[in-house]
Amino acid sequence: MKAIIQRVTSAKVTVNEELISSIGRGLCVLVGICQDDTEKDVDFMVRKLLSIRLFEDPTGKRWQKCVKDENLEILCISQFTLYHRLKGNKPDFHMAMQGPDAQSLYNSFLRKLGTSYNVDKIKDGKFGAYMQVHIQNDGPVTITLDSPNNGNNKTETNEVKSES
């Protein structure tokens, strides 16, 4: 799994000009699911997303507080395009998990976020829809997060193993 985490003062997602979800201060997270991802990847991503320290403490010291510490919201957006490979100038998305399997794992991710934190603080877009994501980036702070079994790392891991 791969996530692009953006600290925001506000974010919203619309589909055909209809508001689907919105949050105030918190995190907007673009979530990509690789064809080889499992519940283990989901567990890792949930744990890291809820504990990554992207917020300042009351004295203004940076990188001290996580989203849970501050009781903030998270807007998650499924985004298969995070698993692209360029073939010349054209993107190829064959590494992204497809259809119902991807939706099932994404829904598991959302459920586990809610269970591990607060279901009312977790919002999302509309899986598979053509969405418009509006963010007010705070900082700007943008962090990438990959699960240990991320599809981009699998080839490198396999190459290292075959050399030994």
PDB file of C-alpha atoms in Angstrom:
ATOM      1  CA  MET A   1       0.000   0.000   0.000  1.00  0.00           C
ATOM      2  CA  LYS A   2       1.043   3.535  -0.590  1.00  0.00           C
ATOM      3  CA  ALA A   3      -0.272   6.743   0.933  1.00  0.00           C
ATOM      4  CA  ILE A   4       0.317  10.401   0.244  1.00  0.00           C
ATOM      5  CA  ILE A   5      -0.457  12.180   3.513  1.00  0.00           C
ATOM      6  CA  GLN A   6      -1.155  15.887   3.472  1.00  0.00           C
ATOM      7  CA  ARG A   7      -1.641  17.983   6.587  1.00  0.00           C
ATOM      8  CA  VAL A   8      -4.612  20.244   5.886  1.00  0.00           C
ATOM      9  CA  THR A   9      -6.594  23.056   7.439  1.00  0.00           C
ATOM     10  CA  SER A  10      -9.593  21.782   5.451  1.00  0.00           C
ATOM     11  CA  ALA A  11     -10.403  19.322   2.681  1.00  0.00           C
ATOM     12  CA  LYS A  12     -13.436  18.131   0.782  1.00  0.00           C
ATOM     13  CA  VAL A  13     -14.290  15.751  -2.013  1.00  0.00           C
ATOM     14  CA  THR A  14     -17.044  16.224  -4.573  1.00  0.00           C
ATOM     15  CA  VAL A  15     -18.456  14.077  -7.352  1.00  0.00           C
ATOM     16  CA  ASN A  16     -20.399  15.860 -10.097  1.00  0.00           C
ATOM     17  CA  GLU A  17     -20.442  18.992  -7.903  1.00  0.00           C
ATOM     18  CA  GLU A  18     -22.119  17.032  -5.068  1.00  0.00           C
ATOM     19  CA  LEU A  19     -20.308  17.213  -1.733  1.00  0.00           C
ATOM     20  CA  ILE A  20     -19.378  13.682  -0.621  1.00  0.00           C
ATOM     21  CA  SER A  21     -17.250  14.426   2.477  1.00  0.00           C
ATOM     22  CA  SER A  22     -15.432  17.274   4.130  1.00  0.00           C
ATOM     23  CA  ILE A  23     -13.121  17.790   7.100  1.00  0.00           C
ATOM     24  CA  GLY A  24     -11.595  20.652   9.004  1.00  0.00           C
ATOM     25  CA  ARG A  25      -8.035  20.518  10.314  1.00  0.00           C
ATOM     26  CA  GLY A  26      -6.439  17.097   9.964  1.00  0.00           C
ATOM     27  CA  LEU A  27      -5.059  14.833   7.253  1.00  0.00           C
ATOM     28  CA  CYS A  28      -6.052  14.207   3.654  1.00  0.00           C
ATOM     29  CA  VAL A  29      -4.727  10.798   2.634  1.00  0.00           C
ATOM     30  CA  LEU A  30      -4.526   9.501  -0.932  1.00  0.00           C
ATOM     31  CA  VAL A  31      -4.479   5.698  -0.719  1.00  0.00           C
ATOM     32  CA  GLY A  32      -3.139   3.355  -3.398  1.00  0.00           C
ATOM     33  CA  ILE A  33      -3.541  -0.410  -3.189  1.00  0.00           C
ATOM     34  CA  CYS A  34      -1.137  -2.748  -4.967  1.00  0.00           C
ATOM     35  CA  GLN A  35      -2.284  -6.061  -6.452  1.00  0.00           C
ATOM     36  CA  ASP A  36      -0.242  -7.953  -3.831  1.00  0.00           C
ATOM     37  CA  ASP A  37      -1.422  -6.034  -0.759  1.00  0.00           C
ATOM     38  CA  THR A  38      -2.998  -7.918   2.153  1.00  0.00           C
ATOM     39  CA  GLU A  39      -4.552  -7.208   5.545  1.00  0.00           C
ATOM     40  CA  LYS A  40      -0.988  -7.048   6.899  1.00  0.00           C
ATOM     41  CA  ASP A  41      -0.371  -3.985   4.730  1.00  0.00           C
ATOM     42  CA  VAL A  42      -3.644  -2.464   5.928  1.00  0.00           C
ATOM     43  CA  ASP A  43      -2.666  -2.994   9.581  1.00  0.00           C
ATOM     44  CA  PHE A  44       0.738  -1.387   9.032  1.00  0.00           C
ATOM     45  CA  MET A  45      -0.719   1.639   7.238  1.00  0.00           C
ATOM     46  CA  VAL A  46      -3.411   2.201   9.878  1.00  0.00           C
ATOM     47  CA  ARG A  47      -0.881   2.013  12.694  1.00  0.00           C
ATOM     48  CA  LYS A  48       1.557   4.403  11.001  1.00  0.00           C
ATOM     49  CA  LEU A  49      -1.076   6.861   9.797  1.00  0.00           C
ATOM     50  CA  LEU A  50      -2.523   7.231  13.287  1.00  0.00           C
ATOM     51  CA  SER A  51       0.869   7.622  14.968  1.00  0.00           C
ATOM     52  CA  ILE A  52       2.880   9.767  12.532  1.00  0.00           C
ATOM     53  CA  ARG A  53       3.718  13.058  14.254  1.00  0.00           C
ATOM     54  CA  LEU A  54       2.909  15.894  11.849  1.00  0.00           C
ATOM     55  CA  PHE A  55       1.527  18.463  14.302  1.00  0.00           C
ATOM     56  CA  GLU A  56       3.076  20.879  16.762  1.00  0.00           C
ATOM     57  CA  ASP A  57       2.645  20.733  20.529  1.00  0.00           C
ATOM     58  CA  PRO A  58       1.058  23.590  22.543  1.00  0.00           C
ATOM     59  CA  THR A  59       4.458  25.321  22.833  1.00  0.00           C
ATOM     60  CA  GLY A  60       4.799  25.371  19.039  1.00  0.00           C
ATOM     61  CA  LYS A  61       7.452  22.657  18.854  1.00  0.00           C
ATOM     62  CA  ARG A  62       7.009  20.898  15.514  1.00  0.00           C
ATOM     63  CA  TRP A  63       6.577  17.188  14.779  1.00  0.00           C
ATOM     64  CA  GLN A  64       5.367  16.312  18.298  1.00  0.00           C
ATOM     65  CA  LYS A  65       1.687  15.349  17.972  1.00  0.00           C
ATOM     66  CA  CYS A  66      -0.234  12.853  15.850  1.00  0.00           C
ATOM     67  CA  VAL A  67      -3.765  13.143  14.508  1.00  0.00           C
ATOM     68  CA  LYS A  68      -5.090  11.124  17.477  1.00  0.00           C
ATOM     69  CA  ASP A  69      -3.353  13.375  20.010  1.00  0.00           C
ATOM     70  CA  GLU A  70      -5.068  16.386  18.482  1.00  0.00           C
ATOM     71  CA  ASN A  71      -8.447  14.638  17.944  1.00  0.00           C
ATOM     72  CA  LEU A  72      -8.440  15.664  14.264  1.00  0.00           C
ATOM     73  CA  GLU A  73     -10.205  14.281  11.198  1.00  0.00           C
ATOM     74  CA  ILE A  74      -8.882  12.176   8.325  1.00  0.00           C
ATOM     75  CA  LEU A  75     -10.220  12.302   4.762  1.00  0.00           C
ATOM     76  CA  CYS A  76      -9.178   9.211   2.767  1.00  0.00           C
ATOM     77  CA  ILE A  77      -9.347   9.078  -1.023  1.00  0.00           C
ATOM     78  CA  SER A  78      -8.768   5.859  -2.970  1.00  0.00           C
ATOM     79  CA  GLN A  79      -6.296   6.541  -5.773  1.00  0.00           C
ATOM     80  CA  PHE A  80      -5.158   3.663  -7.979  1.00  0.00           C
ATOM     81  CA  THR A  81      -2.915   6.015  -9.968  1.00  0.00           C
ATOM     82  CA  LEU A  82      -0.359   5.889  -7.133  1.00  0.00           C
ATOM     83  CA  TYR A  83       0.618   2.490  -8.594  1.00  0.00           C
ATOM     84  CA  HIS A  84       1.736   3.639 -11.998  1.00  0.00           C
ATOM     85  CA  ARG A  85       4.708   2.838 -14.183  1.00  0.00           C
ATOM     86  CA  LEU A  86       5.529   5.040 -17.124  1.00  0.00           C
ATOM     87  CA  LYS A  87       5.826   3.277 -20.455  1.00  0.00           C
ATOM     88  CA  GLY A  88       7.333   6.087 -22.455  1.00  0.00           C
ATOM     89  CA  ASN A  89       4.990   8.948 -21.674  1.00  0.00           C
ATOM     90  CA  LYS A  90       1.914   6.831 -20.964  1.00  0.00           C
ATOM     91  CA  PRO A  91       1.103   5.597 -17.448  1.00  0.00           C
ATOM     92  CA  ASP A  92       0.458   1.893 -16.921  1.00  0.00           C
ATOM     93  CA  PHE A  93      -1.520   0.874 -13.832  1.00  0.00           C
ATOM     94  CA  HIS A  94      -1.168  -2.927 -13.951  1.00  0.00           C
ATOM     95  CA  MET A  95       0.385  -2.983 -10.432  1.00  0.00           C
ATOM     96  CA  ALA A  96      -2.780  -1.488  -8.891  1.00  0.00           C
ATOM     97  CA  MET A  97      -5.289  -3.895  -7.397  1.00  0.00           C
ATOM     98  CA  GLN A  98      -8.450  -4.010  -9.504  1.00  0.00           C
ATOM     99  CA  GLY A  99     -12.186  -3.613  -8.823  1.00  0.00           C
ATOM    100  CA  PRO A 100     -13.962  -5.508  -6.046  1.00  0.00           C
ATOM    101  CA  ASP A 101     -10.742  -6.775  -4.424  1.00  0.00           C
ATOM    102  CA  ALA A 102      -9.351  -3.233  -4.170  1.00  0.00           C
ATOM    103  CA  GLN A 103     -12.644  -1.897  -2.839  1.00  0.00           C
ATOM    104  CA  SER A 104     -12.797  -4.638  -0.219  1.00  0.00           C
ATOM    105  CA  LEU A 105      -9.251  -3.941   1.027  1.00  0.00           C
ATOM    106  CA  TYR A 106      -9.872  -0.166   0.972  1.00  0.00           C
ATOM    107  CA  ASN A 107     -13.062  -0.635   3.016  1.00  0.00           C
ATOM    108  CA  SER A 108     -11.097  -2.786   5.461  1.00  0.00           C
ATOM    109  CA  PHE A 109      -8.579   0.065   5.757  1.00  0.00           C
ATOM    110  CA  LEU A 110     -11.382   2.544   6.546  1.00  0.00           C
ATOM    111  CA  ARG A 111     -12.993   0.191   9.100  1.00  0.00           C
ATOM    112  CA  LYS A 112      -9.692  -0.412  10.876  1.00  0.00           C
ATOM    113  CA  LEU A 113      -8.950   3.322  10.970  1.00  0.00           C
ATOM    114  CA  GLY A 114     -12.342   3.900  12.587  1.00  0.00           C
ATOM    115  CA  THR A 115     -11.910   1.039  15.060  1.00  0.00           C
ATOM    116  CA  SER A 116      -8.380   2.130  16.010  1.00  0.00           C
ATOM    117  CA  TYR A 117      -9.338   5.787  16.342  1.00  0.00           C
ATOM    118  CA  ASN A 118     -12.856   7.204  16.053  1.00  0.00           C
ATOM    119  CA  VAL A 119     -15.252   6.208  13.290  1.00  0.00           C
ATOM    120  CA  ASP A 120     -16.780   9.713  13.276  1.00  0.00           C
ATOM    121  CA  LYS A 121     -13.371  11.246  12.476  1.00  0.00           C
ATOM    122  CA  ILE A 122     -12.781   9.083   9.366  1.00  0.00           C
ATOM    123  CA  LYS A 123     -14.255  10.339   6.080  1.00  0.00           C
ATOM    124  CA  ASP A 124     -13.760   9.167   2.527  1.00  0.00           C
ATOM    125  CA  GLY A 125     -14.575   9.882  -1.071  1.00  0.00           C
ATOM    126  CA  LYS A 126     -16.525   7.630  -3.415  1.00  0.00           C
ATOM    127  CA  PHE A 127     -14.563   4.553  -4.461  1.00  0.00           C
ATOM    128  CA  GLY A 128     -14.099   4.310  -8.235  1.00  0.00           C
ATOM    129  CA  ALA A 129     -15.735   7.673  -8.950  1.00  0.00           C
ATOM    130  CA  TYR A 130     -14.256  10.595 -10.827  1.00  0.00           C
ATOM    131  CA  MET A 131     -13.690  12.897  -7.840  1.00  0.00           C
ATOM    132  CA  GLN A 132     -12.561  16.433  -7.274  1.00  0.00           C
ATOM    133  CA  VAL A 133     -10.448  16.757  -4.134  1.00  0.00           C
ATOM    134  CA  HIS A 134     -10.136  20.239  -2.701  1.00  0.00           C
ATOM    135  CA  ILE A 135      -7.483  20.750  -0.049  1.00  0.00           C
ATOM    136  CA  GLN A 136      -6.088  23.635   1.882  1.00  0.00           C
ATOM    137  CA  ASN A 137      -2.604  22.260   2.536  1.00  0.00           C
ATOM    138  CA  ASP A 138      -1.162  23.298   5.892  1.00  0.00           C
ATOM    139  CA  GLY A 139       2.529  24.116   5.799  1.00  0.00           C
ATOM    140  CA  PRO A 140       2.597  22.647   3.201  1.00  0.00           C
ATOM    141  CA  VAL A 141       3.336  19.285   4.770  1.00  0.00           C
ATOM    142  CA  THR A 142       3.207  16.247   2.476  1.00  0.00           C
ATOM    143  CA  ILE A 143       4.576  12.836   3.471  1.00  0.00           C
ATOM    144  CA  THR A 144       4.676   9.581   1.507  1.00  0.00           C
ATOM    145  CA  LEU A 145       4.183   6.290   3.317  1.00  0.00           C
ATOM    146  CA  ASP A 146       4.697   2.808   1.881  1.00  0.00           C
ATOM    147  CA  SER A 147       3.854  -0.462   3.554  1.00  0.00           C
ATOM    148  CA  PRO A 148       6.850  -2.802   3.919  1.00  0.00           C
ATOM    149  CA  ASN A 149       5.502  -5.109   1.195  1.00  0.00           C
ATOM    150  CA  ASN A 150       4.818  -2.204  -1.178  1.00  0.00           C
ATOM    151  CA  GLY A 151       4.685  -3.275  -4.841  1.00  0.00           C
ATOM    152  CA  ASN A 152       7.487  -0.877  -5.748  1.00  0.00           C
ATOM    153  CA  ASN A 153       9.766  -2.569  -3.213  1.00  0.00           C
ATOM    154  CA  LYS A 154       8.976  -6.171  -4.163  1.00  0.00           C
ATOM    155  CA  THR A 155      11.136  -6.202  -7.277  1.00  0.00           C
ATOM    156  CA  GLU A 156      14.071  -4.673  -5.430  1.00  0.00           C
ATOM    157  CA  THR A 157      13.692  -7.210  -2.585  1.00  0.00           C
ATOM    158  CA  ASN A 158      13.542 -10.102  -5.044  1.00  0.00           C
ATOM    159  CA  GLU A 159      16.645  -8.891  -6.863  1.00  0.00           C
ATOM    160  CA  VAL A 160      18.604  -8.649  -3.626  1.00  0.00           C
ATOM    161  CA  LYS A 161      17.525 -12.145  -2.579  1.00  0.00           C
ATOM    162  CA  SER A 162      18.519 -13.669  -5.907  1.00  0.00           C
ATOM    163  CA  GLU A 163      22.044 -12.173  -5.632  1.00  0.00           C
ATOM    164  CA  SER A 164      22.704 -13.887  -2.287  1.00  0.00           C
TER     165      SER A 164
END
